[in-house]
Coordinates of C-alpha atoms and ligand atoms in Angstrom, one line a residue:
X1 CA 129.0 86.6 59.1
X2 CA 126.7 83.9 60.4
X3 CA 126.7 80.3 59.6
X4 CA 123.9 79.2 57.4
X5 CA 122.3 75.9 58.3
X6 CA 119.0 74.4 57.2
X7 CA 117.4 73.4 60.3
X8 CA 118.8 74.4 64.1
X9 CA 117.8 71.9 66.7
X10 CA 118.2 73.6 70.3
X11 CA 117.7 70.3 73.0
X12 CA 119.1 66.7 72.4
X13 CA 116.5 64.7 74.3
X14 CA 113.9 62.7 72.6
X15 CA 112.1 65.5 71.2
X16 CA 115.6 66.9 69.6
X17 CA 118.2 64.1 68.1
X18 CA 115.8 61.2 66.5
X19 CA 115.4 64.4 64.1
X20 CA 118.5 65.7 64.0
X21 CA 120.0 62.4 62.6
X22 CA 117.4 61.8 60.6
X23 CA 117.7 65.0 58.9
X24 CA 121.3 65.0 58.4
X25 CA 121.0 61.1 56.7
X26 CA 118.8 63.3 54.1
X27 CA 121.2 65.3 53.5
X28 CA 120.4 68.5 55.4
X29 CA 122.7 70.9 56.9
X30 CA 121.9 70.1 60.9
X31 CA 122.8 71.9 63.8
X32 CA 122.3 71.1 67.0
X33 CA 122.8 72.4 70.7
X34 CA 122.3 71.2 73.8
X35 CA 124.3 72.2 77.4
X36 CA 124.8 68.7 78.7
X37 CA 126.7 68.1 75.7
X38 CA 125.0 64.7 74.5
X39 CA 122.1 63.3 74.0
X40 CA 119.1 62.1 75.7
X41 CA 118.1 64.9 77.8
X42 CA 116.1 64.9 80.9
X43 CA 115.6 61.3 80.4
X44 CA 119.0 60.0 80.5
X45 CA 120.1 62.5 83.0
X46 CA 117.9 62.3 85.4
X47 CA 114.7 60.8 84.1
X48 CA 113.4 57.7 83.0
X49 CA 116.6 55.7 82.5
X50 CA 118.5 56.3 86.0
X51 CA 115.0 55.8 87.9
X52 CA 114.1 52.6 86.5
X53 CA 118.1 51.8 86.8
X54 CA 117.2 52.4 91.2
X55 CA 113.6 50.5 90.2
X56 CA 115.1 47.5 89.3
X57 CA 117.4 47.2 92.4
X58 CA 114.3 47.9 94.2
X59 CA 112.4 45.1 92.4
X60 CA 115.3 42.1 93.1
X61 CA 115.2 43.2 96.6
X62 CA 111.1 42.9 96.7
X63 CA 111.2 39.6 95.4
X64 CA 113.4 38.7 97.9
X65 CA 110.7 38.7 100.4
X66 CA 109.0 36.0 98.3
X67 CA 111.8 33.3 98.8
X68 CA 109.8 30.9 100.8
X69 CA 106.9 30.8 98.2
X70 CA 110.1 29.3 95.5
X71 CA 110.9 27.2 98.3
X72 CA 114.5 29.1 98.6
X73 CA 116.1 30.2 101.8
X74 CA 118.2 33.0 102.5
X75 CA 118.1 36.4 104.1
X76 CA 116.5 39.5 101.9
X77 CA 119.3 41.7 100.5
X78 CA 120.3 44.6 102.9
X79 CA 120.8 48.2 100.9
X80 CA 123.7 50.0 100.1
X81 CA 122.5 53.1 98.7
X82 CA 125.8 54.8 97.1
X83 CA 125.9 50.8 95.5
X84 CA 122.3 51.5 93.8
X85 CA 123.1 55.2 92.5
X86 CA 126.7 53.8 91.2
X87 CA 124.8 50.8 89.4
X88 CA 123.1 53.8 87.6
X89 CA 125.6 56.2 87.1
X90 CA 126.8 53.1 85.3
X91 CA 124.2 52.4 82.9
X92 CA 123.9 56.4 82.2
X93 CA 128.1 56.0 81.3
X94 CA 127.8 53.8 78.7
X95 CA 125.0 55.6 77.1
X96 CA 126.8 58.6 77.3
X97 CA 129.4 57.1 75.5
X98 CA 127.3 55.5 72.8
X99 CA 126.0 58.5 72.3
X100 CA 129.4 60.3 71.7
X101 CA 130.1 57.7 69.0
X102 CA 126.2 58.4 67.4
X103 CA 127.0 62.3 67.7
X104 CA 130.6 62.0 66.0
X105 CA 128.9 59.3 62.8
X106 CA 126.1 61.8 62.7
X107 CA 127.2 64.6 60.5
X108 CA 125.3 66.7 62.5
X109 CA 127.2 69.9 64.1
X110 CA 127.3 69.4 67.3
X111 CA 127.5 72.3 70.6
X112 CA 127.9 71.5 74.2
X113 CA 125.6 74.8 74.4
X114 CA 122.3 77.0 75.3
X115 CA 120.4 78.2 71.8
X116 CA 118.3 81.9 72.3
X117 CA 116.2 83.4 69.7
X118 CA 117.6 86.4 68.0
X119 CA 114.8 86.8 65.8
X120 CA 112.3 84.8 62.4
X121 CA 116.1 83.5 61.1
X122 CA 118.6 83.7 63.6
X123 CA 119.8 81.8 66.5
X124 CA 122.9 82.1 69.0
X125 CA 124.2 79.6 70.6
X126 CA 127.0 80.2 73.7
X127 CA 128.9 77.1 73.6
X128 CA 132.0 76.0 75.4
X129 CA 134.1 76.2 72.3
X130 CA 132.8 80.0 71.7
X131 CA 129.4 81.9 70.5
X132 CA 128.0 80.6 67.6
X133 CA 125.4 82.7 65.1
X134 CA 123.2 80.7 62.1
X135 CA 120.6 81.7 59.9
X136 CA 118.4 79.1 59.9
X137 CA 115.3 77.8 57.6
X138 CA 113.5 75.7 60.1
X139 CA 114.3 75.9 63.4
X140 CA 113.3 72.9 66.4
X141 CA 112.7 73.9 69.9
X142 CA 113.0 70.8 72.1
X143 CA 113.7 72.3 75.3
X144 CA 112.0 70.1 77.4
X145 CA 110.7 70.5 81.0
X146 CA 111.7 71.1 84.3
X147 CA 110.1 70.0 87.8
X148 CA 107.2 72.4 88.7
X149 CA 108.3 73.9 92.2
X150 CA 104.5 74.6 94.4
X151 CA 105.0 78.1 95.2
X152 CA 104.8 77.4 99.5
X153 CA 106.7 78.8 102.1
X154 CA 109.7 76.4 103.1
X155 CA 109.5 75.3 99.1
X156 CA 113.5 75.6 99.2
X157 CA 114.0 72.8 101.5
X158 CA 112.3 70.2 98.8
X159 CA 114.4 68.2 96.8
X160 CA 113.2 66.9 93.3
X161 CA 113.3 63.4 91.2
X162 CA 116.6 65.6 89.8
X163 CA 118.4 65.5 92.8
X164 CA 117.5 62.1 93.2
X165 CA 118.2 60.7 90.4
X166 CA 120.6 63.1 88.1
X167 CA 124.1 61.6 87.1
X168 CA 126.1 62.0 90.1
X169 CA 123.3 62.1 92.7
X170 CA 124.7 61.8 96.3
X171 CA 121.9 62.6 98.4
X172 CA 121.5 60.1 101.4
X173 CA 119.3 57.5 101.3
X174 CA 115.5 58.8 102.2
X175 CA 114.6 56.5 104.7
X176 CA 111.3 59.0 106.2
X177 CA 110.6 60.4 102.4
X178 CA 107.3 62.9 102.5
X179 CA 106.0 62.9 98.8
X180 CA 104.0 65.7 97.6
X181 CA 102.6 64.6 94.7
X182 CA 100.5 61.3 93.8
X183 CA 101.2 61.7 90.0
X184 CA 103.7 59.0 88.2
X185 CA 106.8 60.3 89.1
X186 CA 105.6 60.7 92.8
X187 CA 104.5 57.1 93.1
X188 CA 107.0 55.4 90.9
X189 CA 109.3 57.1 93.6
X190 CA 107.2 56.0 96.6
X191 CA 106.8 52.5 95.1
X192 CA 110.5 51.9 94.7
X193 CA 111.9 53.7 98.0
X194 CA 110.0 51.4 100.1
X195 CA 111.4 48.5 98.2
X196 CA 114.7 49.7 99.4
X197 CA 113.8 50.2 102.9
X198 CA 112.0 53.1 103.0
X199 CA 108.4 54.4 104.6
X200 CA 107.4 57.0 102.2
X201 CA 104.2 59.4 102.7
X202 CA 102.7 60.2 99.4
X203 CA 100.1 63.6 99.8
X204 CA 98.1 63.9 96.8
X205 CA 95.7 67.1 95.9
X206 CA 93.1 65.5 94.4
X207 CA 91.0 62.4 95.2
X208 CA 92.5 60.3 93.7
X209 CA 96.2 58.7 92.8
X210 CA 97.6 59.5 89.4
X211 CA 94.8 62.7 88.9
X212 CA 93.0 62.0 85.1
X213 CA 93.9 58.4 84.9
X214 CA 91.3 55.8 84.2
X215 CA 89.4 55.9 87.8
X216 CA 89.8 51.7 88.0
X217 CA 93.5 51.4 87.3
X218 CA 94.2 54.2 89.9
X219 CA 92.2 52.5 92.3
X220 CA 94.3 49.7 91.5
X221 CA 97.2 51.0 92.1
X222 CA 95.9 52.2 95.5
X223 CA 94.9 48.8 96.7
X224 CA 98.4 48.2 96.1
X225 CA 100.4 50.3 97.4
X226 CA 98.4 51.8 100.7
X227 CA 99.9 47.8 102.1
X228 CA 103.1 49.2 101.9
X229 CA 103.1 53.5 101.5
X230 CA 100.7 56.0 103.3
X231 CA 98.9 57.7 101.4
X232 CA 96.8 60.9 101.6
X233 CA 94.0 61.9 99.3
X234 CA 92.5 65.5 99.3
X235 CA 95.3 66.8 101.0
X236 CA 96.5 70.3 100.5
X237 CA 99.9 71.4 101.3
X238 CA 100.9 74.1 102.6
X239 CA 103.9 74.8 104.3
X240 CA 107.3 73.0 104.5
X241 CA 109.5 74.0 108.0
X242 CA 113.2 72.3 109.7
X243 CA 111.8 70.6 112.7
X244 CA 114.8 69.0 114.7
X245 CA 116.6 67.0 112.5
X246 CA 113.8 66.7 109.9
X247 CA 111.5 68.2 107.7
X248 CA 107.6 69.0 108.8
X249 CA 105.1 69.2 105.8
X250 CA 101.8 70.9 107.1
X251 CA 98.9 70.7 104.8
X252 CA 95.2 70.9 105.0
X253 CA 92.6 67.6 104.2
X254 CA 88.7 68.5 104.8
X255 CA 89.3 71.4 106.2
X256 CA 91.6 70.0 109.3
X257 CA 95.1 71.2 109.9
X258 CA 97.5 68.5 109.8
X259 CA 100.7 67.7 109.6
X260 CA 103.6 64.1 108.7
X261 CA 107.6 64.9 109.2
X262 CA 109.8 63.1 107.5
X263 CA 113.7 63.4 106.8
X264 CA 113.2 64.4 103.0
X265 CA 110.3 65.7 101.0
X266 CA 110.4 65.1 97.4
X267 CA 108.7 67.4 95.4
X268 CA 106.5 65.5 92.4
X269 CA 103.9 68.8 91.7
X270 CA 104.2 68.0 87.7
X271 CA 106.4 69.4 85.0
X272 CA 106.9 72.4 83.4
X273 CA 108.1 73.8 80.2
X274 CA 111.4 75.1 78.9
X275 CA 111.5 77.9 76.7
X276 CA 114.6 79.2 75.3
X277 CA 115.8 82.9 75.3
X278 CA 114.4 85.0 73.1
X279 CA 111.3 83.3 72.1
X280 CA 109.2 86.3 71.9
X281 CA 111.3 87.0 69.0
X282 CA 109.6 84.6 66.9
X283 CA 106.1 86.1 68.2
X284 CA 105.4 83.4 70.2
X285 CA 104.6 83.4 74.3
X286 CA 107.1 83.0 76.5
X287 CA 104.4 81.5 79.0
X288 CA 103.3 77.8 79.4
X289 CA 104.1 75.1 77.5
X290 CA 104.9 76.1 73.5
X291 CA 101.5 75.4 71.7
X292 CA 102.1 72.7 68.1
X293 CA 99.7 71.1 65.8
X294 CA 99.3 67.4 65.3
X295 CA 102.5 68.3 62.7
X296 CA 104.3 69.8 65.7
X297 CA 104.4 73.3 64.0
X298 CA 104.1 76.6 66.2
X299 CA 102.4 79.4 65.0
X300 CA 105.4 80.2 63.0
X301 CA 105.5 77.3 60.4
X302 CA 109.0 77.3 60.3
X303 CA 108.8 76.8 64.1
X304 CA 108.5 72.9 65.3
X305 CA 108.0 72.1 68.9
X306 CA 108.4 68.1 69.8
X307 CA 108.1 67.0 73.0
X308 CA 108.0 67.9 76.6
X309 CA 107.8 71.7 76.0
X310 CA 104.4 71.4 74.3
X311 CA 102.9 69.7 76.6
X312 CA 100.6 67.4 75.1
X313 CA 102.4 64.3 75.9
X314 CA 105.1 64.1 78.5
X315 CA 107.2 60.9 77.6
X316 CA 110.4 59.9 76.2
X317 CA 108.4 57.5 73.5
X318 CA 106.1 60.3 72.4
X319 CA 108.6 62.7 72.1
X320 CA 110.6 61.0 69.9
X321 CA 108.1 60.1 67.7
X322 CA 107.1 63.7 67.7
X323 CA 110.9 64.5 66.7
X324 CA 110.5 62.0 63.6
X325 CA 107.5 63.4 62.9
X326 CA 108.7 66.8 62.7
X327 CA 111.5 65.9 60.7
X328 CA 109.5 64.7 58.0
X329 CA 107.5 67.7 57.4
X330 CA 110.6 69.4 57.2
X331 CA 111.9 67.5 54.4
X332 CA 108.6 67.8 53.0
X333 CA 109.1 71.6 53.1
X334 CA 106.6 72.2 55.3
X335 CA 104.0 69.9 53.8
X336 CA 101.7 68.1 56.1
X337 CA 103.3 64.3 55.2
X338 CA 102.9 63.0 59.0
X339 CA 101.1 64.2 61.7
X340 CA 101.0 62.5 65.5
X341 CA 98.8 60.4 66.8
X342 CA 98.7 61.1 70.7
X343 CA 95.8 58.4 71.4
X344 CA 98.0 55.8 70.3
X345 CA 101.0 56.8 72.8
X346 CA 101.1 53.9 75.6
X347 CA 101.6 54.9 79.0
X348 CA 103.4 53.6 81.6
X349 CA 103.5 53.6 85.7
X350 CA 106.5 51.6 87.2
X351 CA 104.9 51.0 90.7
X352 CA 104.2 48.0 92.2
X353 CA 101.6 47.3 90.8
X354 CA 102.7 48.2 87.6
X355 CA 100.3 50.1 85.2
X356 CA 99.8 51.0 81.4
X357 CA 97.2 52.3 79.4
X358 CA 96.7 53.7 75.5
X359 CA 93.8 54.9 73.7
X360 CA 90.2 55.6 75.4
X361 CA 89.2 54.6 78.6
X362 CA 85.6 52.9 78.6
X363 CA 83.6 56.0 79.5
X364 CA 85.7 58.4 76.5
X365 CA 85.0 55.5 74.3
X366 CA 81.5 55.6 75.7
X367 CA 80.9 59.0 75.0
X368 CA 82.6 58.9 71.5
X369 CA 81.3 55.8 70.0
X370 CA 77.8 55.2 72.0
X371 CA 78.3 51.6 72.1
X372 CA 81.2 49.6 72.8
X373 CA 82.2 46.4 74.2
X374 CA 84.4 45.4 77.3
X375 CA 86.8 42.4 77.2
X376 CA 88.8 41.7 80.2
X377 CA 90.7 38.9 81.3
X378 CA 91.8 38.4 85.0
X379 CA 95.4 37.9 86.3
X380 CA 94.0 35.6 89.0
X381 CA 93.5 32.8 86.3
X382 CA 96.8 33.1 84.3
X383 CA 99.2 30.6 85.1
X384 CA 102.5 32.7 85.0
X385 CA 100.9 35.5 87.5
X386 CA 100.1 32.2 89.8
X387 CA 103.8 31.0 89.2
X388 CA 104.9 34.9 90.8
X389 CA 102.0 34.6 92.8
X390 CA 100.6 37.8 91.7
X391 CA 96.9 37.5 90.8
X392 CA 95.8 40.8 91.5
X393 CA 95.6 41.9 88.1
X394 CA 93.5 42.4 85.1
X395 CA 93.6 43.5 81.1
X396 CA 90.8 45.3 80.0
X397 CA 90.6 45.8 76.2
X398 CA 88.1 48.5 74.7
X399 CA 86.0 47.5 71.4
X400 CA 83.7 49.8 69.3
X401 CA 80.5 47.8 69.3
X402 CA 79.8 45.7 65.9
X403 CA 82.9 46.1 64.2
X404 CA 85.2 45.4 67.3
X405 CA 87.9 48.0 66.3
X406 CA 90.4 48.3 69.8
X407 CA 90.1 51.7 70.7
X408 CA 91.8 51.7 74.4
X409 CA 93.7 49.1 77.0
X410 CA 94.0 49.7 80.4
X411 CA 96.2 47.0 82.4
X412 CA 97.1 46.6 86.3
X413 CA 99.5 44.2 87.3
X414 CA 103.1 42.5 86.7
X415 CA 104.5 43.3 83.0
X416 CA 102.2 45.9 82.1
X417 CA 104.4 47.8 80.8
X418 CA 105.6 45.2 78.2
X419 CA 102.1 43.8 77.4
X420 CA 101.1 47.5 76.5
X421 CA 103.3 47.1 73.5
X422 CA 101.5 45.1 71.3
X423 CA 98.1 47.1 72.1
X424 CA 99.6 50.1 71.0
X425 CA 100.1 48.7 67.6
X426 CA 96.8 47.3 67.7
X427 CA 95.2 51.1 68.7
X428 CA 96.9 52.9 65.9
X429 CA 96.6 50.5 63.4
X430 CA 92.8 50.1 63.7
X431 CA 93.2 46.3 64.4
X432 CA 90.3 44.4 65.9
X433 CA 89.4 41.3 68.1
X434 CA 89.6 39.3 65.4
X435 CA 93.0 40.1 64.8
X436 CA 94.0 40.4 68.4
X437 CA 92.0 36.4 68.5
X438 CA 93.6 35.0 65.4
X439 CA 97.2 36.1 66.3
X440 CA 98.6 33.2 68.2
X441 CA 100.4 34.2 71.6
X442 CA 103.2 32.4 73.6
X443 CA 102.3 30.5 76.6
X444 CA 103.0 30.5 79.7
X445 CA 103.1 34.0 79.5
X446 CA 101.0 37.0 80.6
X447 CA 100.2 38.4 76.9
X448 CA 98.3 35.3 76.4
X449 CA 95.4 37.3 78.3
X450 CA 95.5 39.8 75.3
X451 CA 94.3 36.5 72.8
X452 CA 92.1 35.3 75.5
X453 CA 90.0 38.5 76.2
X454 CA 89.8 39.3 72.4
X455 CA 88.5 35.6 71.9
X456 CA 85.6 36.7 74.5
X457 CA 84.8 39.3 72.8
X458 CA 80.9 39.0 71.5
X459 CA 79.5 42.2 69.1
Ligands
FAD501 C1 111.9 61.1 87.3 C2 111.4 60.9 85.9 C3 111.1 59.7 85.3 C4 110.7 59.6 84.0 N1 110.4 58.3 83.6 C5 110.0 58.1 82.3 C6 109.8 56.8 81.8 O1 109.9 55.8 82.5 N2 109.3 56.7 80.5 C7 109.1 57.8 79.7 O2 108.8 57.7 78.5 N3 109.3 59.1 80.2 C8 109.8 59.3 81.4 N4 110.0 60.5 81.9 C9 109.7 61.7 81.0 C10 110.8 61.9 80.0 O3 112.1 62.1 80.7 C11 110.5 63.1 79.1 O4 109.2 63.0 78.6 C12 111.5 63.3 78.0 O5 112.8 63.4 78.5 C13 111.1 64.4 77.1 O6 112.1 64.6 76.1 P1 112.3 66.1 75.5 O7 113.4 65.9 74.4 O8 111.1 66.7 75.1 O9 112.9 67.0 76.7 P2 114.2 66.8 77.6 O10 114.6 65.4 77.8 O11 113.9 67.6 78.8 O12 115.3 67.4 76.7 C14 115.4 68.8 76.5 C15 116.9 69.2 76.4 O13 116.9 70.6 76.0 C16 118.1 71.2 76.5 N5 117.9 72.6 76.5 C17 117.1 73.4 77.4 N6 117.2 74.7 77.0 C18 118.0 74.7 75.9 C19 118.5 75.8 75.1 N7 118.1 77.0 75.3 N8 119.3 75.5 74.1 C20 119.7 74.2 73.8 N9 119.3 73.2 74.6 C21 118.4 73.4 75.6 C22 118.1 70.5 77.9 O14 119.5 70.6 78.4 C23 117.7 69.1 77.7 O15 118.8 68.2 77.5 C24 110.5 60.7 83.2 C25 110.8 62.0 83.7 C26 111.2 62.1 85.0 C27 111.6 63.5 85.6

């Protein structure tokens, strides 16, 4: 006979456990499965947490070089590679074993395991303790993603940001790294690998870096980072081939042949989604990424689909929110009490220089609301990105015209991530200049630009 549970969670990253433990605190019978065997997914495994654990080594390095501004002295740091990846197979430990301890409080059932689909009400999961069977009510699927592979000749000698950065990882340092791939994972990587030492190539598709960003802030970054990382717009590629003791990446840019060698090529084509086995079964496609309403229901409305493998919004943040959100339509019985709101999920670029955005750019906002007004407030006249000596920089807040609602943010330059924060809030609670004016910010310190550009702003 099967077990009976009231909801079956199959993935424990962001889009699966926020749920899971929410739902068990209300008293549901939660089961949950996942073959890592704890939580956090892609992101703690080899995602966001283990790349911005290398970021930051690559970051004290980098400001190394600016000794002499501080009027300090000393030799920049040299690189010890297996040092770095230890430093964050550390910080991924002692999440794991946070983790374990959240897991065992939980009172969720727990499966070190891969879920399939056996049909409307059943799942099986094979576990390492033995094959498990529940009828379910509602079931979750927060599979996830997985790199996209380009489907090229030679594609087998690419590595991934997996094998770069998954618990564990001992490739050798990339000193000659060929990036295919100008989206945020291939430039995060580029940004920080030249930190370290290396001389990355980046080779993007399209003509521009980070393809559908705001046009200015990937401009930005591209004034940035062409000082330090080449970088090849329009460039198709087309081929990957040994050659001597390296790697040759041919591709094709206005119509030329051409070709950059390098001792690695990382692989940053964009994600894909992870469906489990037997997804059919619930009359749903087992191709592209699994499509969910603003409530994150499936076709089936016993069917929830947070995170990564729907595809609207491919980030740790959003897909836990999306998990919460989920959650509470399920205690609701399927009512629609919450739905997501993917214009207010920030994102983030951790290149030098750093980038966020949330909401509209101008030209969306353009479009939606006819008229609107631009505030912006320049890094080259706030005093703590003269103190880091890092002026190349700006905040650009988005207002609807007349009533000065913020609609969108786009920043370039040191802290962005951070100072995105607070404009988040501001997007998805409908706040305004005036608010964003009144509020009084600490000084001397970057966020102050937020209070300053909303103090300019003039229906
Ligand atoms: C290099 C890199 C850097 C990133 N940096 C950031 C960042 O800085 N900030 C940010 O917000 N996001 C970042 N991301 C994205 C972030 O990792 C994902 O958006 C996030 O992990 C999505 O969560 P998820 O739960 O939807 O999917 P995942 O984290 O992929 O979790 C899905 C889980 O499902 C499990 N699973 C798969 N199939 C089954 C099955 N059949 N049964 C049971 N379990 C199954 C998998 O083992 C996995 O643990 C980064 C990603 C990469 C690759």
């Amino acid at each position: 006979m099967n077990a009976a549970a009231d909801v079956v969670i199959l993935g424990a990253g962001g889009g699966g456990y926020p749920a899971a433990f929410f739902l068990a605190r209300a008293g549901l019978r939660v089961v949950m499965a996942d073959p890592l065997g704890n939580l956090g997914g892609n992101c703690l495994y080899e995602g966001c947490v283990p790349s911005k654990a290398v970021r930051e080594a690559s970051l004290i390095r980098a400001t190394a070089g600016k000794y002499a501004l501080f009027g300090l002295r000393g030799e920049k740091p040299g690189m010890e590679w297996k040092g770095v990846l230890a430093h964050k197979d550390r910080v991924q430990q002692i999440r794991y074993s946070q983790h374990a301890e959240e897991i065992r409080r939980s009172g969720v059932v727990f499966h070190k395991g891969r879920g399939r689909i056996l049909d409307g009400r059943r799942v099986e999961i094979e576990a390492e303790d033995g094959t498990h069977r529940y009828d379910f009510r509602d079931l979750m699927i927060a599979t996830g993603s997985r790199p996209h592979m380009l489907p090229i000749p030679g594609r087998e000698l690419a590595i991934t940001s997996h094998d770069l950065f998954r618990l564990g990882a001992d490739l050798p340092f990339p000193a000659r790294p060929v990036i295919v791939g100008g989206g945020y994972i291939g430039v995060e990587a580029a940004s920080m690998l030249n930190n370290l030492g290396a001389e990355p190539a980046v080779l993007e598709y399209t003509d521009q870096l980070l393809p559908g960003f705001d046009r200015e802030l990937a401009e930005a970054l591209h004034a940035g980072l062409k000082r330090r990382v080449r970088i090849e717009l329009n460039a198709q590629v087309t081929s990957l081939e040994m050659s001597g003791a390296g790697l040759l990446v041919r591709y094709l840019q206005h119509g030329a042949e051409r070709s950059v060698s390098g001792d690695a090529v990382l692989m940053a084509t964009g994600r894909q989604p992870v469906l489990p086995e037997g997804i059919e079964n619930l009359g749903l496609s087992s191709r592209g990424p699994l499509a969910a309403n603003d409530r994150l229901q499936t076709a089936d409305p016993h069917v929830y689909a947070p995170g990564d493998v729907n595809g609207r919004s491919m980030l740790f943040h959003s897909a836990v929110r999306q998990s919460l959100i989920a959650a509470h339509n399920i205690v609701a019985g399927g009512q629609p009490a919450d739905r997501m709101d993917f214009e207010s999920v920030p994102f983030t670029v951790f290149t030098e220089p750093e980038l966020a955005h949330v909401g509209l750019t101008e030209a969306e906002a353009r479009s939606r609301y006819g008229a609107v007004e631009v505030a912006r407030y320049d890094y080259a006249t706030d005093s703590r990105a003269q103190i880091f000596d890092e002026m190349e920089g700006f905040i650009k807040l988005i207002f609807t015209g007349g009533a000065g609602r913020l609609v969108g943010a786009q920043i370039a330059g040191i802290e962005a991530a951070q100072l995105i924060a607070p404009l988040a809030v501001a997007v998805s609670r409908g706040l305004g200049a005036a608010d964003l004016a009144e509020a009084v910010f600490p000084h001397p310190m970057i966020s102050e630009g937020i209070n300053k550009a909303a103090r300019s702003f003039r229906p």
